[in-house]
Amino acid sequence: MATGSRPTLSPRASRSGPLRRVSASRRWSSSPVASQFPCAVSRRTDRLGRANYLHGGSILDEAHRRATGAVSGPRTAPAHRGVVRGARWPLFVGIASVVVILDLVTKAWVLAHLEVGRPMPIIGDLLQLSLSHNTGALFGLFRDSAPLFAVVSLAVIGLIVGYEARAGSNWLASVALGLLFGGAIGNLADRIRLGYVVDFVDAGIGTLRWYDFNVADASISCAILLLVALAIWPRLGEPKAALPAGSVPESEGTPAGD
């Protein structure tokens, strides 16, 4: 061996720390003392195994982080999640507020300008404004049950708020729940102050007419359609995953010749 040269380590001698610890545990388990105290061997082997597992796991984690270009350190949640979650409630409240305002304004205009039994044609016989007092539910169903539906509406409003709190980052779900909430508030306001709901939209062909409805009813119907669509396609309205700062999409970062 030449002077000053480094000794060549065999593959066995160049093994990492965790493997050397495993070999130490094997030497301990095969020693004469270990044969007299088998319980001590088991406990020592278990402790060494756990230490090697934890130490080896940390090495693998660090190698994976470096290979994927991630920065070592404590992991933090993506910033876009907090932004989207913070934007849900303004969206929900904004949609509901628009529905309530439109519903109350149109009902006030209808009560001031129309009379029951005297429709106002808009598009001939196809669409007309016709004032009616609905003491039932949506589209005039279950009449003469206004007090019952007032209580049911309060329960439904509470459920809507609860679902919105769990809607996650899906903006389309917040839109649907906002429409549903606004419609429920609009009709509940009528039941509390009038004892009935003001309906005024009359659509149909000849004697084949649809139930009279209002802005709140239309909002509830749209909300139901959106919720059905979300039940069929759950990924509708989900935000796209944001890329980390400074990263490049895979399609852009790969050279054309590779």
XYZ file of C-alpha atoms in Angstrom:
258
model
C 0.000 0.000 0.000
C 1.409 3.401 -0.967
C 2.068 5.966 1.756
C -0.605 8.656 2.034
C -3.184 6.770 -0.013
C -6.573 6.145 1.503
C -7.443 2.585 2.410
C -10.039 1.039 0.144
C -13.145 0.159 2.088
C -14.895 -3.053 1.299
C -18.610 -2.910 0.464
C -19.321 -4.465 3.849
C -17.322 -1.783 5.677
C -18.919 1.090 3.759
C -22.462 0.280 4.734
C -24.576 2.997 6.292
C -25.202 3.480 9.975
C -28.552 1.686 10.111
C -27.075 -1.521 8.615
C -24.128 -1.461 11.060
C -26.599 -1.211 13.914
C -28.483 -4.232 12.619
C -25.257 -6.257 12.463
C -24.478 -5.163 16.035
C -27.813 -6.480 17.189
C -27.098 -9.789 15.443
C -23.692 -10.060 17.164
C -25.371 -9.376 20.505
C -28.041 -12.003 19.914
C -25.367 -14.634 19.042
C -23.111 -13.868 22.041
C -22.833 -16.294 25.027
C -24.402 -13.727 27.360
C -27.408 -13.398 25.104
C -28.079 -17.132 25.254
C -28.489 -16.873 29.039
C -30.869 -13.878 28.889
C -33.238 -14.362 25.918
C -35.680 -11.678 27.158
C -32.917 -9.075 27.199
C -31.974 -10.091 23.659
C -35.539 -9.586 22.473
C -35.875 -6.165 24.105
C -32.493 -4.970 22.826
C -33.226 -6.223 19.306
C -36.604 -4.495 19.300
C -35.079 -1.206 20.428
C -32.362 -1.382 17.791
C -34.898 -2.318 15.123
C -37.118 0.636 15.954
C -34.158 3.026 15.984
C -32.937 1.717 12.638
C -36.418 2.000 11.143
C -36.837 5.602 12.276
C -33.330 6.619 11.251
C -33.614 4.895 7.884
C -37.045 6.425 7.293
C -35.698 9.923 7.869
C -32.889 9.295 5.377
C -35.350 8.073 2.751
C -37.613 11.061 3.335
C -34.718 13.476 2.933
C -33.565 11.741 -0.241
C -37.082 11.882 -1.663
C -37.401 15.594 -0.882
C -34.083 16.349 -2.567
C -34.913 14.208 -5.602
C -38.228 15.959 -6.152
C -36.720 19.419 -5.677
C -38.670 20.156 -2.503
C -37.153 22.400 0.152
C -36.281 20.692 3.421
C -38.113 21.955 6.457
C -41.588 21.929 7.977
C -44.368 21.263 5.482
C -46.977 23.956 5.045
C -50.412 23.792 3.459
C -50.729 25.291 -0.032
C -51.605 28.960 0.086
C -54.408 28.648 -2.489
C -56.515 26.557 -0.135
C -56.874 29.306 2.418
C -57.700 31.857 -0.283
C -60.426 29.701 -1.822
C -61.906 28.701 1.523
C -61.970 32.357 2.554
C -63.784 33.276 -0.680
C -66.593 30.742 -0.204
C -68.604 32.683 2.353
C -68.590 35.991 0.438
C -69.729 34.098 -2.660
C -72.449 32.289 -0.724
C -73.687 35.449 1.011
C -73.476 37.511 -2.190
C -75.578 35.047 -4.223
C -78.150 34.709 -1.442
C -78.390 38.494 -0.998
C -79.005 39.075 -4.713
C -81.766 36.451 -4.735
C -83.483 37.895 -1.648
C -83.349 41.475 -2.967
C -84.717 40.514 -6.399
C -87.430 38.385 -4.828
C -88.638 41.061 -2.403
C -88.490 43.881 -4.982
C -90.461 41.956 -7.615
C -93.057 40.863 -5.070
C -93.486 44.434 -3.834
C -94.002 45.650 -7.409
C -96.530 42.898 -8.140
C -98.533 43.635 -4.981
C -98.614 47.330 -5.893
C -99.619 46.945 -9.558
C -101.513 43.666 -9.984
C -104.744 42.216 -8.665
C -105.696 38.589 -8.173
C -107.438 37.207 -11.252
C -106.263 39.974 -13.615
C -103.130 38.747 -15.438
C -100.743 41.007 -17.353
C -99.527 39.432 -20.642
C -95.765 39.595 -21.264
C -95.337 37.235 -24.239
C -98.924 36.695 -25.280
C -100.455 33.691 -23.544
C -97.074 31.969 -23.229
C -95.797 34.134 -20.353
C -97.822 36.490 -18.193
C -97.820 38.023 -14.720
C -100.682 36.778 -12.586
C -100.872 37.518 -8.849
C -101.726 34.560 -6.614
C -101.475 33.816 -2.893
C -99.744 30.524 -2.166
C -100.361 29.088 1.320
C -98.462 25.898 0.513
C -94.987 24.954 -0.611
C -93.035 25.286 -3.851
C -95.226 25.758 -6.958
C -98.400 25.826 -4.863
C -98.090 22.295 -3.499
C -99.679 21.366 -0.124
C -101.836 24.451 0.287
C -103.057 25.854 3.637
C -99.891 24.750 5.464
C -98.056 28.077 5.819
C -97.232 27.754 9.571
C -95.868 24.245 9.061
C -93.707 25.285 6.134
C -92.421 28.302 8.060
C -91.005 25.930 10.678
C -89.676 23.595 7.992
C -88.036 26.557 6.236
C -86.171 27.506 9.411
C -84.817 23.962 9.723
C -83.817 23.911 6.056
C -82.010 27.247 6.410
C -79.977 25.835 9.288
C -79.072 22.773 7.219
C -78.011 24.947 4.283
C -75.622 26.948 6.468
C -74.207 23.702 7.870
C -73.639 22.272 4.400
C -71.975 25.491 3.268
C -69.538 25.230 6.186
C -68.563 21.778 4.875
C -68.654 22.604 1.159
C -64.851 22.792 0.957
C -63.313 24.723 -1.915
C -66.004 23.896 -4.494
C -67.281 27.264 -5.720
C -70.168 25.698 -7.651
C -71.482 24.121 -4.450
C -71.366 27.540 -2.789
C -73.338 29.025 -5.697
C -75.982 26.289 -5.452
C -76.289 26.643 -1.682
C -76.445 30.438 -1.998
C -79.337 30.141 -4.468
C -81.086 27.683 -2.171
C -80.535 29.866 0.893
C -81.761 33.031 -0.830
C -84.896 31.305 -2.114
C -85.705 29.868 1.300
C -85.255 33.287 2.963
C -87.440 35.029 0.362
C -90.390 32.673 0.784
C -89.966 32.539 4.566
C -90.216 36.343 4.727
C -93.587 36.146 2.942
C -94.915 33.467 5.271
C -93.923 35.444 8.365
C -95.259 38.863 7.316
C -98.201 37.853 5.069
C -99.131 34.295 5.997
C -98.718 33.232 2.364
C -96.196 33.400 -0.476
C -96.660 35.828 -3.357
C -96.496 34.029 -6.725
C -96.826 35.920 -9.984
C -95.155 34.147 -12.931
C -97.651 32.218 -15.062
C -96.215 30.217 -17.980
C -97.815 27.708 -20.313
C -99.573 27.062 -23.593
C -103.339 27.500 -23.681
C -104.944 25.516 -20.874
C -101.690 23.618 -20.233
C -100.159 25.840 -17.551
C -97.241 25.418 -15.169
C -97.597 26.194 -11.481
C -97.336 29.889 -10.614
C -93.941 30.739 -9.153
C -91.685 33.644 -8.152
C -87.992 34.558 -8.111
C -87.364 32.534 -4.940
C -88.959 29.428 -6.474
C -86.867 29.799 -9.631
C -83.729 30.189 -7.518
C -84.524 27.025 -5.546
C -85.145 25.092 -8.786
C -81.782 26.202 -10.235
C -80.053 25.228 -6.985
C -81.571 21.740 -7.107
C -80.367 21.263 -10.695
C -76.835 22.330 -9.726
C -76.788 19.989 -6.721
C -77.936 17.089 -8.899
C -75.133 17.890 -11.365
C -72.614 17.935 -8.497
C -73.903 14.573 -7.289
C -73.306 13.106 -10.758
C -70.002 14.911 -11.442
C -68.418 15.643 -8.016
C -65.351 17.369 -9.538
C -67.403 20.172 -11.060
C -66.398 23.482 -9.506
C -63.246 22.125 -7.848
C -60.285 24.554 -8.092
C -57.219 23.513 -10.068
C -54.225 22.572 -7.931
C -51.815 25.498 -7.683
C -48.153 24.883 -8.577
C -45.471 25.753 -5.972
C -43.761 29.124 -6.408
C -40.996 29.008 -9.012
C -41.990 25.600 -10.388
C -42.573 24.909 -14.072
C -45.275 22.589 -15.461
C -43.933 19.237 -16.623
C -44.899 19.858 -20.248
C -42.920 23.127 -20.268
C -39.890 21.933 -18.298
C -39.158 18.871 -20.490
C -36.841 19.515 -23.473
C -38.373 18.874 -26.886
C -35.742 16.290 -27.812
C -36.270 14.051 -24.772
